[in-house]
Short mmCIF file of C-alpha atoms and ligand atoms in Angstrom, two decimals:
data_model
loop_
_atom_site.label_atom_id
_atom_site.label_comp_id
_atom_site.label_asym_id
_atom_site.label_seq_id
_atom_site.Cartn_x
_atom_site.Cartn_y
_atom_site.Cartn_z
CA MET A 1 54.91 -70.50 12.18
CA GLU A 2 58.20 -71.43 13.73
CA TYR A 3 61.26 -73.06 12.34
CA ALA A 4 62.04 -76.43 13.75
CA SER A 5 64.14 -75.62 16.74
CA SER A 6 63.73 -79.17 17.94
CA LEU A 7 63.47 -82.51 16.26
CA LEU A 8 59.76 -82.61 16.97
CA GLY A 9 59.19 -79.97 14.34
CA LEU A 10 60.59 -82.31 11.74
CA LEU A 11 58.43 -85.33 12.53
CA PRO A 12 55.83 -86.18 9.93
CA GLY A 13 52.63 -84.39 10.73
CA GLY A 14 54.46 -82.19 13.21
CA ARG A 15 54.07 -79.25 10.89
CA ARG A 16 51.02 -77.79 9.26
CA THR A 17 51.22 -75.69 6.15
CA PRO A 18 50.19 -72.16 7.11
CA GLY A 19 47.37 -70.77 5.01
CA LEU A 20 46.55 -67.31 3.77
CA LYS A 21 44.87 -66.37 7.02
CA GLU A 22 48.02 -67.04 9.03
CA LEU A 23 50.11 -65.19 6.46
CA LEU A 24 47.90 -62.10 6.65
CA GLY A 25 47.99 -62.35 10.44
CA THR A 26 51.79 -62.43 10.47
CA VAL A 27 52.28 -59.54 8.04
CA GLY A 28 49.56 -57.59 9.87
CA SER A 29 51.73 -57.76 12.99
CA TYR A 30 54.55 -55.72 11.41
CA LEU A 31 53.34 -54.06 8.18
CA PRO A 32 50.91 -51.12 7.85
CA ALA A 33 47.38 -51.88 6.63
CA GLU A 34 47.97 -50.54 3.13
CA GLN A 35 50.85 -52.99 2.56
CA VAL A 36 48.81 -55.85 3.97
CA GLY A 37 46.18 -54.84 1.38
CA ARG A 38 48.75 -55.26 -1.43
CA ILE A 39 49.65 -58.69 -0.10
CA ARG A 40 45.99 -59.70 0.01
CA GLU A 41 45.58 -58.46 -3.56
CA ALA A 42 48.60 -60.50 -4.67
CA ALA A 43 47.11 -63.60 -3.04
CA GLU A 44 43.80 -63.03 -4.84
CA PHE A 45 45.63 -62.54 -8.12
CA GLY A 46 47.77 -65.65 -7.55
CA THR A 47 44.73 -67.71 -6.63
CA SER A 48 42.95 -66.70 -9.82
CA VAL A 49 45.87 -67.31 -12.22
CA HIS A 50 46.82 -70.65 -10.61
CA ARG A 51 43.18 -71.75 -10.45
CA GLY A 52 42.72 -75.41 -11.39
CA GLN A 53 46.44 -76.22 -10.85
CA LYS A 54 47.28 -78.74 -8.14
CA ARG A 55 50.38 -79.71 -6.21
CA LEU A 56 51.53 -83.34 -6.31
CA SER A 57 50.07 -83.62 -2.81
CA GLY A 58 46.64 -82.81 -4.26
CA GLU A 59 46.41 -79.38 -2.58
CA PRO A 60 45.47 -76.34 -4.69
CA PHE A 61 48.70 -74.90 -6.11
CA ILE A 62 48.35 -71.51 -4.39
CA ALA A 63 49.01 -73.20 -1.02
CA HIS A 64 52.68 -73.49 -2.05
CA PRO A 65 53.51 -69.84 -2.80
CA VAL A 66 51.49 -68.74 0.23
CA ALA A 67 53.53 -71.09 2.43
CA ALA A 68 56.77 -69.78 0.91
CA ALA A 69 55.61 -66.21 1.62
CA SER A 70 54.88 -67.20 5.23
CA ILE A 71 58.47 -68.36 5.71
CA LEU A 72 59.65 -64.89 4.66
CA ALA A 73 56.95 -63.13 6.70
CA ASP A 74 58.37 -64.88 9.78
CA LEU A 75 61.62 -63.05 9.00
CA HIS A 76 59.62 -59.77 8.82
CA LEU A 77 60.66 -59.05 5.24
CA ASP A 78 59.29 -56.08 3.33
CA ALA A 79 56.00 -56.15 1.40
CA ASP A 80 57.66 -56.42 -2.05
CA THR A 81 59.43 -59.62 -0.99
CA ILE A 82 56.22 -61.13 0.38
CA VAL A 83 54.24 -60.17 -2.75
CA ALA A 84 56.99 -61.60 -4.98
CA ALA A 85 56.99 -64.84 -2.96
CA ILE A 86 53.22 -65.19 -3.45
CA LEU A 87 53.65 -64.64 -7.21
CA HIS A 88 56.97 -66.49 -7.63
CA ASP A 89 55.62 -69.23 -9.93
CA VAL A 90 53.26 -67.02 -11.92
CA ILE A 91 55.59 -66.28 -14.86
CA GLU A 92 56.74 -69.88 -15.15
CA ASP A 93 53.47 -71.72 -14.60
CA THR A 94 50.77 -69.37 -15.94
CA PRO A 95 50.46 -67.27 -19.11
CA THR A 96 50.97 -64.05 -17.11
CA PRO A 97 53.75 -61.91 -18.65
CA LYS A 98 56.31 -60.00 -16.59
CA ASP A 99 54.90 -56.65 -17.81
CA GLN A 100 51.55 -57.40 -16.31
CA LEU A 101 53.14 -58.07 -12.91
CA ALA A 102 55.13 -54.85 -13.19
CA ALA A 103 52.03 -52.80 -14.03
CA ARG A 104 50.02 -54.29 -11.21
CA PHE A 105 52.54 -54.88 -8.43
CA GLY A 106 55.51 -52.68 -9.33
CA ALA A 107 58.84 -53.11 -11.11
CA ASP A 108 60.66 -54.53 -8.06
CA VAL A 109 58.15 -57.35 -7.63
CA ALA A 110 58.29 -58.17 -11.36
CA GLU A 111 62.10 -58.24 -11.29
CA ILE A 112 62.21 -60.54 -8.28
CA VAL A 113 59.70 -62.98 -9.82
CA ASP A 114 61.58 -62.89 -13.12
CA GLY A 115 64.86 -63.59 -11.30
CA VAL A 116 63.38 -66.58 -9.46
CA THR A 117 62.02 -67.92 -12.77
CA LYS A 118 65.49 -67.73 -14.33
CA LEU A 119 67.08 -69.53 -11.38
CA ASP A 120 64.50 -72.29 -11.70
CA GLN A 121 65.57 -72.99 -15.26
CA ILE A 122 69.05 -74.01 -14.16
CA LYS A 123 69.56 -77.44 -12.66
CA PHE A 124 72.58 -78.68 -10.79
CA LYS A 125 73.81 -82.07 -11.97
CA SER A 126 77.40 -82.80 -11.03
CA ARG A 127 78.45 -84.00 -7.59
CA GLU A 128 81.93 -82.52 -7.59
CA GLU A 129 82.69 -80.08 -4.85
CA ALA A 130 84.45 -77.51 -7.07
CA GLN A 131 81.53 -77.63 -9.46
CA ALA A 132 79.10 -77.06 -6.58
CA GLU A 133 81.00 -73.95 -5.54
CA SER A 134 80.89 -72.57 -9.12
CA PHE A 135 77.23 -73.34 -9.27
CA ARG A 136 76.53 -71.45 -6.05
CA LYS A 137 78.51 -68.50 -7.38
CA MET A 138 76.67 -68.64 -10.67
CA LEU A 139 73.30 -68.51 -8.96
CA LEU A 140 74.38 -65.53 -6.90
CA ALA A 141 75.89 -63.82 -9.96
CA MET A 142 72.59 -64.11 -11.79
CA VAL A 143 70.92 -62.12 -9.12
CA ARG A 144 70.96 -58.36 -8.97
CA ASP A 145 68.58 -58.21 -6.05
CA LEU A 146 69.35 -60.52 -3.15
CA ARG A 147 65.64 -60.79 -2.42
CA VAL A 148 65.52 -63.15 -5.42
CA ILE A 149 67.67 -65.57 -3.44
CA LEU A 150 65.54 -65.13 -0.32
CA VAL A 151 62.39 -66.02 -2.29
CA LYS A 152 64.16 -68.95 -3.95
CA LEU A 153 65.28 -70.27 -0.56
CA ALA A 154 61.76 -70.01 0.84
CA ASP A 155 60.44 -71.78 -2.25
CA ARG A 156 62.96 -74.57 -1.78
CA THR A 157 62.24 -74.84 1.95
CA HIS A 158 58.55 -75.39 1.32
CA ASN A 159 59.26 -77.86 -1.50
CA MET A 160 61.50 -79.80 0.89
CA ARG A 161 58.81 -79.83 3.57
CA THR A 162 56.43 -81.42 1.07
CA ILE A 163 58.97 -83.61 -0.76
CA GLN A 164 57.24 -86.86 0.19
CA ALA A 165 54.73 -86.29 -2.61
CA MET A 166 57.47 -86.56 -5.26
CA ALA A 167 58.66 -89.67 -7.08
CA PRO A 168 61.79 -91.22 -5.45
CA ALA A 169 64.30 -90.33 -8.20
CA ARG A 170 63.17 -86.72 -8.34
CA ARG A 171 63.14 -86.58 -4.56
CA ARG A 172 66.80 -87.64 -4.41
CA ALA A 173 67.88 -85.12 -7.06
CA ILE A 174 66.12 -82.26 -5.27
CA ALA A 175 67.47 -83.36 -1.89
CA ARG A 176 71.03 -83.51 -3.21
CA GLU A 177 70.73 -80.09 -4.82
CA THR A 178 69.37 -78.76 -1.53
CA LEU A 179 72.29 -80.16 0.48
CA GLU A 180 74.98 -79.17 -2.01
CA ILE A 181 73.72 -75.82 -3.23
CA TYR A 182 70.90 -74.21 -1.28
CA ALA A 183 71.81 -75.07 2.32
CA PRO A 184 75.34 -73.64 1.85
CA ILE A 185 73.88 -70.49 0.26
CA ALA A 186 71.52 -70.08 3.22
CA GLU A 187 74.50 -70.50 5.53
CA ARG A 188 76.58 -68.00 3.61
CA LEU A 189 73.79 -65.46 3.92
CA GLY A 190 73.58 -66.12 7.64
CA LEU A 191 70.11 -67.70 7.46
CA TYR A 192 71.06 -70.20 10.09
CA ASN A 193 67.67 -71.71 10.91
CA MET A 194 66.83 -72.09 7.26
CA LYS A 195 70.16 -73.81 6.65
CA LEU A 196 69.50 -76.27 9.48
CA GLU A 197 66.02 -77.05 8.25
CA LEU A 198 67.17 -77.53 4.64
CA GLU A 199 69.94 -79.84 5.82
CA ASP A 200 67.74 -82.01 8.00
CA LEU A 201 65.03 -82.27 5.34
CA GLY A 202 67.64 -82.99 2.66
CA PHE A 203 69.32 -85.64 4.82
CA LYS A 204 65.97 -87.27 5.53
CA ALA A 205 64.98 -87.36 1.85
CA LEU A 206 68.36 -88.58 0.63
CA TYR A 207 69.09 -91.18 3.33
CA PRO A 208 65.75 -92.05 4.96
CA ARG A 209 67.13 -95.15 6.74
CA ARG A 210 70.16 -93.45 8.22
CA TYR A 211 68.00 -90.54 9.30
CA GLN A 212 65.58 -92.85 11.07
CA VAL A 213 68.27 -94.83 12.91
CA LEU A 214 70.07 -91.70 14.03
CA GLU A 215 66.85 -90.01 15.06
CA ARG A 216 65.91 -92.94 17.28
CA ALA A 217 69.34 -93.19 18.86
CA LEU A 218 69.37 -89.49 19.54
CA LYS A 219 65.91 -89.49 21.08
CA ARG A 220 66.95 -92.27 23.42
CA ALA A 221 70.10 -90.41 24.42
CA ARG A 222 68.15 -87.22 25.01
CA GLY A 223 65.45 -88.93 27.02
CA ASN A 224 68.14 -90.25 29.35
CA GLN A 225 69.82 -86.90 29.71
CA LYS A 226 66.86 -84.60 30.17
CA GLU A 227 67.16 -84.56 33.94
CA PHE A 228 70.86 -84.07 33.66
CA LEU A 229 70.49 -81.00 31.46
CA LYS A 230 67.84 -79.54 33.72
CA LYS A 231 70.33 -79.71 36.60
CA ILE A 232 73.00 -77.93 34.60
CA GLU A 233 70.53 -75.24 33.62
CA GLN A 234 69.60 -74.71 37.29
CA GLN A 235 73.23 -74.49 38.38
CA LEU A 236 73.95 -71.89 35.71
CA ASN A 237 70.86 -69.87 36.54
CA ALA A 238 71.92 -69.79 40.20
CA ALA A 239 75.43 -68.61 39.32
CA LEU A 240 74.11 -65.89 36.99
CA MET A 241 71.65 -64.72 39.62
CA LYS A 242 74.39 -64.55 42.23
CA ALA A 243 76.42 -62.35 39.85
CA GLU A 244 73.28 -60.19 39.38
CA ILE A 245 73.08 -60.88 35.67
CA ALA A 246 69.63 -60.98 34.10
CA ALA A 247 69.82 -63.82 31.60
CA HIS A 248 67.72 -66.33 29.79
CA VAL A 249 69.25 -69.82 29.64
CA GLU A 250 68.00 -72.33 27.10
CA THR A 251 69.17 -75.73 25.99
CA ARG A 252 70.06 -76.17 22.41
CA GLU A 253 70.05 -79.37 20.43
CA LYS A 254 72.35 -80.07 17.53
CA HIS A 255 70.60 -80.99 14.34
CA LEU A 256 70.66 -84.46 12.87
CA TYR A 257 72.55 -83.63 9.71
CA SER A 258 75.40 -81.86 11.49
CA ILE A 259 75.71 -84.78 13.92
CA TYR A 260 75.71 -87.21 11.02
CA ARG A 261 78.38 -85.27 9.18
CA LYS A 262 80.55 -85.06 12.26
CA MET A 263 80.21 -88.79 12.91
CA ARG A 264 81.34 -89.52 9.37
CA ARG A 265 84.17 -87.03 9.41
CA LYS A 266 85.56 -88.23 12.72
CA ARG A 267 84.49 -91.84 12.26
CA ALA A 268 82.94 -91.57 15.70
CA LEU A 269 79.96 -93.04 17.49
CA LEU A 270 77.06 -90.85 18.53
CA GLY A 271 78.19 -90.75 22.17
CA GLU A 272 81.60 -89.48 21.14
CA ILE A 273 80.38 -86.42 19.30
CA VAL A 274 81.49 -83.64 21.54
CA ASP A 275 78.83 -81.00 21.26
CA VAL A 276 75.64 -82.89 20.77
CA TYR A 277 74.35 -80.78 23.63
CA GLY A 278 74.53 -77.09 23.92
CA LEU A 279 73.31 -74.18 25.95
CA ARG A 280 72.48 -70.67 24.95
CA ILE A 281 72.54 -67.73 27.32
CA ILE A 282 70.86 -64.53 26.20
CA VAL A 283 71.57 -61.28 28.02
CA ASP A 284 70.83 -57.57 27.54
CA ARG A 285 74.12 -55.94 26.54
CA PRO A 286 77.45 -56.86 24.92
CA ASP A 287 79.49 -56.22 28.07
CA THR A 288 77.10 -58.42 30.03
CA CYS A 289 78.10 -61.30 27.75
CA TYR A 290 81.62 -61.22 29.17
CA ARG A 291 80.38 -61.04 32.76
CA ALA A 292 78.07 -63.97 32.06
CA LEU A 293 81.05 -65.86 30.63
CA GLY A 294 82.91 -65.33 33.91
CA ALA A 295 79.92 -66.58 35.91
CA VAL A 296 79.58 -69.67 33.71
CA HIS A 297 83.29 -70.51 34.01
CA SER A 298 83.06 -70.22 37.78
CA VAL A 299 80.60 -73.14 37.83
CA PHE A 300 82.01 -75.35 35.08
CA LYS A 301 85.64 -75.29 33.97
CA PRO A 302 86.18 -74.29 30.35
CA MET A 303 87.84 -76.71 27.97
CA PRO A 304 91.17 -75.17 26.89
CA GLY A 305 91.38 -73.96 23.31
CA ARG A 306 87.66 -73.94 22.72
CA PHE A 307 86.83 -70.31 23.56
CA LYS A 308 85.93 -68.03 20.64
CA ASP A 309 85.08 -64.35 20.80
CA TYR A 310 82.81 -63.61 17.85
CA ILE A 311 81.68 -60.41 19.55
CA ALA A 312 85.04 -58.67 19.21
CA ILE A 313 85.63 -60.39 15.85
CA PRO A 314 82.27 -61.13 14.23
CA ARG A 315 81.91 -63.66 11.46
CA ALA A 316 81.69 -62.29 7.93
CA ASN A 317 77.93 -62.72 7.79
CA GLY A 318 77.50 -60.52 10.86
CA TYR A 319 77.15 -63.32 13.41
CA GLN A 320 78.20 -62.42 16.95
CA SER A 321 78.42 -64.55 20.10
CA LEU A 322 80.86 -65.87 22.66
CA HIS A 323 81.47 -69.61 22.30
CA THR A 324 82.93 -71.78 25.03
CA THR A 325 82.94 -75.49 25.80
CA LEU A 326 82.49 -76.50 29.43
CA PHE A 327 83.34 -79.63 31.39
CA GLY A 328 79.89 -80.47 32.71
CA PRO A 329 79.12 -82.95 35.51
CA ASN A 330 81.04 -86.23 35.00
CA GLY A 331 83.24 -84.41 32.47
CA VAL A 332 80.49 -84.33 29.82
CA PRO A 333 81.28 -81.51 27.41
CA ILE A 334 78.69 -78.81 26.93
CA GLU A 335 78.97 -76.15 24.25
CA ALA A 336 77.70 -72.75 25.37
CA GLN A 337 76.88 -69.66 23.32
CA ILE A 338 76.47 -66.29 25.01
CA ARG A 339 74.90 -63.38 23.13
CA THR A 340 72.56 -60.41 23.42
CA GLY A 341 68.96 -60.39 22.15
CA ASP A 342 70.04 -58.25 19.19
CA MET A 343 72.83 -60.65 18.30
CA HIS A 344 70.33 -63.47 18.56
CA ARG A 345 68.04 -61.83 16.01
CA VAL A 346 70.93 -61.36 13.56
CA ALA A 347 71.96 -64.98 14.14
CA GLU A 348 68.44 -66.10 13.25
CA ALA A 349 67.72 -63.84 10.27
CA GLY A 350 71.18 -63.31 8.75
CA ILE A 351 71.19 -61.19 5.65
CA ALA A 352 67.40 -61.06 5.63
CA ALA A 353 67.75 -58.60 8.51
CA HIS A 354 68.74 -55.99 5.89
CA TRP A 355 65.44 -56.31 4.06
CA ARG A 356 63.35 -56.27 7.17
CA TYR A 357 60.50 -53.85 7.20
CA LYS A 358 61.16 -50.92 9.50
CA SER A 359 58.26 -48.61 10.25
CA GLY A 360 58.96 -44.98 9.34
CA GLY A 361 62.71 -44.95 8.79
CA ASP A 362 64.29 -46.11 5.59
CA SER A 363 61.37 -46.67 3.25
CA GLY A 364 63.07 -44.34 0.76
CA SER A 365 66.31 -46.23 0.48
CA THR A 366 66.76 -48.11 -2.75
CA GLN A 367 67.89 -51.62 -3.38
CA GLN A 368 71.36 -50.49 -4.37
CA GLU A 369 71.70 -48.42 -1.23
CA ARG A 370 70.72 -51.34 0.93
CA THR A 371 73.07 -53.66 -0.89
CA ARG A 372 75.86 -51.13 -0.56
CA GLU A 373 75.06 -50.79 3.10
CA TRP A 374 75.30 -54.53 3.49
CA ILE A 375 78.61 -54.66 1.63
CA SER A 376 80.09 -51.80 3.63
CA ASN A 377 78.94 -53.57 6.74
CA LEU A 378 80.89 -56.60 5.58
CA VAL A 379 83.90 -54.48 4.73
CA SER A 380 84.05 -53.01 8.21
CA LEU A 381 83.69 -56.49 9.65
CA GLN A 382 86.52 -57.61 7.46
CA GLU A 383 88.71 -54.83 8.75
CA ALA A 384 88.14 -56.37 12.13
CA GLY A 385 89.82 -59.46 10.71
CA THR A 386 87.18 -61.86 9.42
CA SER A 387 86.97 -64.11 6.42
CA GLU A 388 88.38 -62.39 3.35
CA GLU A 389 87.35 -65.28 1.23
CA PHE A 390 83.70 -64.74 1.93
CA LEU A 391 83.94 -61.06 1.18
CA GLU A 392 85.72 -61.77 -2.07
CA SER A 393 83.06 -64.19 -3.19
CA VAL A 394 80.28 -61.80 -2.30
CA LYS A 395 81.88 -58.98 -4.26
CA VAL A 396 82.09 -61.18 -7.31
CA ASP A 397 78.57 -62.35 -6.80
CA LEU A 398 76.86 -59.05 -6.30
CA PHE A 399 78.62 -57.02 -8.93
CA PRO A 400 78.71 -59.58 -11.65
CA ASP A 401 81.51 -58.93 -14.09
CA LYS A 402 81.57 -62.61 -14.89
CA VAL A 403 79.29 -64.80 -16.91
CA TYR A 404 78.84 -68.48 -16.01
CA VAL A 405 78.02 -70.90 -18.82
CA PHE A 406 77.86 -74.66 -19.31
CA THR A 407 79.61 -77.06 -21.67
CA PRO A 408 77.31 -79.73 -23.15
CA LYS A 409 78.61 -82.12 -20.44
CA GLY A 410 77.49 -79.73 -17.71
CA GLN A 411 80.90 -78.36 -16.75
CA ILE A 412 80.72 -74.71 -15.71
CA LEU A 413 83.07 -72.15 -17.26
CA ARG A 414 83.52 -68.62 -15.93
CA LEU A 415 84.24 -65.89 -18.49
CA PRO A 416 84.34 -62.09 -18.36
CA SER A 417 80.90 -60.59 -18.90
CA GLY A 418 80.41 -59.65 -22.56
CA ALA A 419 82.31 -62.79 -23.62
CA THR A 420 81.33 -64.29 -26.97
CA VAL A 421 81.23 -67.71 -28.57
CA VAL A 422 84.90 -67.30 -29.58
CA ASP A 423 85.98 -66.73 -25.96
CA PHE A 424 84.11 -69.85 -24.94
CA ALA A 425 85.68 -71.94 -27.71
CA TYR A 426 89.20 -70.93 -26.67
CA ALA A 427 88.36 -71.57 -23.03
CA VAL A 428 87.44 -75.15 -23.91
CA HIS A 429 90.49 -75.86 -26.07
CA THR A 430 92.85 -73.90 -28.36
CA ASP A 431 92.09 -76.15 -31.33
CA ILE A 432 88.38 -75.70 -30.86
CA GLY A 433 89.00 -71.96 -30.77
CA HIS A 434 90.97 -71.98 -34.00
CA HIS A 435 88.34 -73.94 -35.92
CA CYS A 436 85.07 -72.67 -34.54
CA VAL A 437 82.46 -71.46 -37.01
CA GLY A 438 79.51 -70.99 -34.69
CA ALA A 439 77.71 -72.54 -31.78
CA LYS A 440 74.46 -73.94 -30.57
CA VAL A 441 73.27 -72.07 -27.53
CA ASN A 442 70.55 -73.89 -25.63
CA GLY A 443 70.01 -75.88 -28.83
CA LYS A 444 69.77 -72.89 -31.23
CA LEU A 445 72.43 -71.91 -33.76
CA VAL A 446 74.10 -68.54 -33.07
CA PRO A 447 76.92 -66.61 -34.81
CA LEU A 448 80.45 -66.25 -33.38
CA ARG A 449 79.76 -62.72 -32.11
CA TYR A 450 76.85 -63.89 -29.89
CA THR A 451 77.24 -62.49 -26.36
CA LEU A 452 76.95 -65.20 -23.70
CA ARG A 453 74.29 -65.00 -21.03
CA GLN A 454 74.24 -66.49 -17.54
CA GLY A 455 73.44 -70.17 -17.61
CA ASP A 456 73.72 -70.67 -21.39
CA ILE A 457 74.58 -74.20 -22.50
CA LEU A 458 77.03 -74.04 -25.43
CA GLU A 459 78.02 -76.54 -28.01
CA ILE A 460 80.71 -75.30 -30.41
CA VAL A 461 80.43 -76.07 -34.11
CA THR A 462 83.87 -76.48 -35.74
CA SER A 463 85.09 -76.90 -39.29
CA PRO A 464 88.58 -78.10 -40.33
CA THR A 465 88.74 -75.37 -42.99
CA GLN A 466 88.09 -72.55 -40.51
CA HIS A 467 91.01 -70.40 -39.30
CA PRO A 468 91.25 -67.55 -36.81
CA SER A 469 90.49 -64.17 -38.28
CA ARG A 470 91.83 -60.74 -37.35
CA ASP A 471 88.21 -59.59 -36.96
CA TRP A 472 87.85 -61.92 -34.02
CA LEU A 473 89.96 -59.53 -31.94
CA LYS A 474 86.96 -57.21 -32.01
CA ILE A 475 84.60 -59.75 -30.54
CA VAL A 476 86.71 -61.46 -27.87
CA LYS A 477 86.77 -60.39 -24.23
CA SER A 478 89.09 -62.84 -22.51
CA ASN A 479 92.85 -62.39 -22.52
CA ARG A 480 93.33 -66.05 -23.28
CA ALA A 481 91.36 -65.85 -26.53
CA ARG A 482 93.05 -62.59 -27.52
CA ALA A 483 96.51 -64.02 -27.02
CA LYS A 484 95.76 -67.09 -29.10
MN1 LIG B 501 57.77 -72.65 -6.33
#
């Protein structure tokens, strides 16, 4: 099953949900038979525990987790991730306890499913940008194993593909959460195709009319320019051949949501959006990229100031390519990306590349080792001068020393991990701190010394006769509360 690399993939009916047979076929192409056996067993188990449950579309429920697993199988993820994806709704939607999953499918699988279940219990409500960023961080902080996020993203992708079955209000809420939270997380993890798909599906569900109008206009424009692009492709191929460079040239279409966003940002008409069209040139080796760049510039002049060398200075998520914008025939701008096949695979899979199954090799390496490897990879990239901000956020996210909790109004507060009710009360307001006697956490009364957990919703109970006590120093973690 392929991601939509063209608009056609997003048309209704243009995509079929892959079944178990396709999933087993895909995993059979890269995993050894014994692992495929585990995956089959997980599917049988999932089918039996979800028996009788249906999706809103009327399909048997198991079709959903199998489709989510297929999305991850296309990224060649390891067997634990695929098994966890198949079982991702088992704890939440069936009476199966976590222990049973651990005994049958291993501790890693049980942890991943448990992590996905916890993420599902938290819903994003606000529309503020700062709040969205905290929410994204909170989700990442809750996760000790990044495979939890990969499964969650696959889950969300399949839910978005089938969102038509939902009631309109629910559809809008899910679409907004997808655009504001999950698509940016996919982008941050370098899962570029997934990000594009989530954005286009979210855009379509949130603004169906705008989507339709833009889709039609774009189709018309593309129909008119097909010939034109073909000619450009031929000219480039000829120039590359003349320079004796073996290359594969393909045309690339911008996705609807990014065009829409650009039109809004620049208040521009469709025809004025610079890089609606693009080309990609794939070659064998990094140094060939630069030679190909020379060949391309000999045919079409580059637009000044638009060249970017992400090979010498990769993006923080590992992305590498040369970017240049060309003056095409009649001065039409064309954005070109030049990269090797390896760079292309990283661009497609992002962080998932680190959990890919490799035959032989690193089967012994643990989760922590792989995460450390990923981090150190980022650190060395950063030394080459890329986004410090991203690195900083990832450090916070992966080694959570912070706990994210909600006020009753849904505002998110970040406190040091180990923080108690008293820390929270002082973070809200000094007076509330001074007079707090307890709190309701997720609706249940707890004492002041209660240690906050990720995603808790707190409501402080105060009393005018209460005053701060010296004993509180023993239970507070934040400097603010201590000082008060
Ligand atoms: Mn699900």
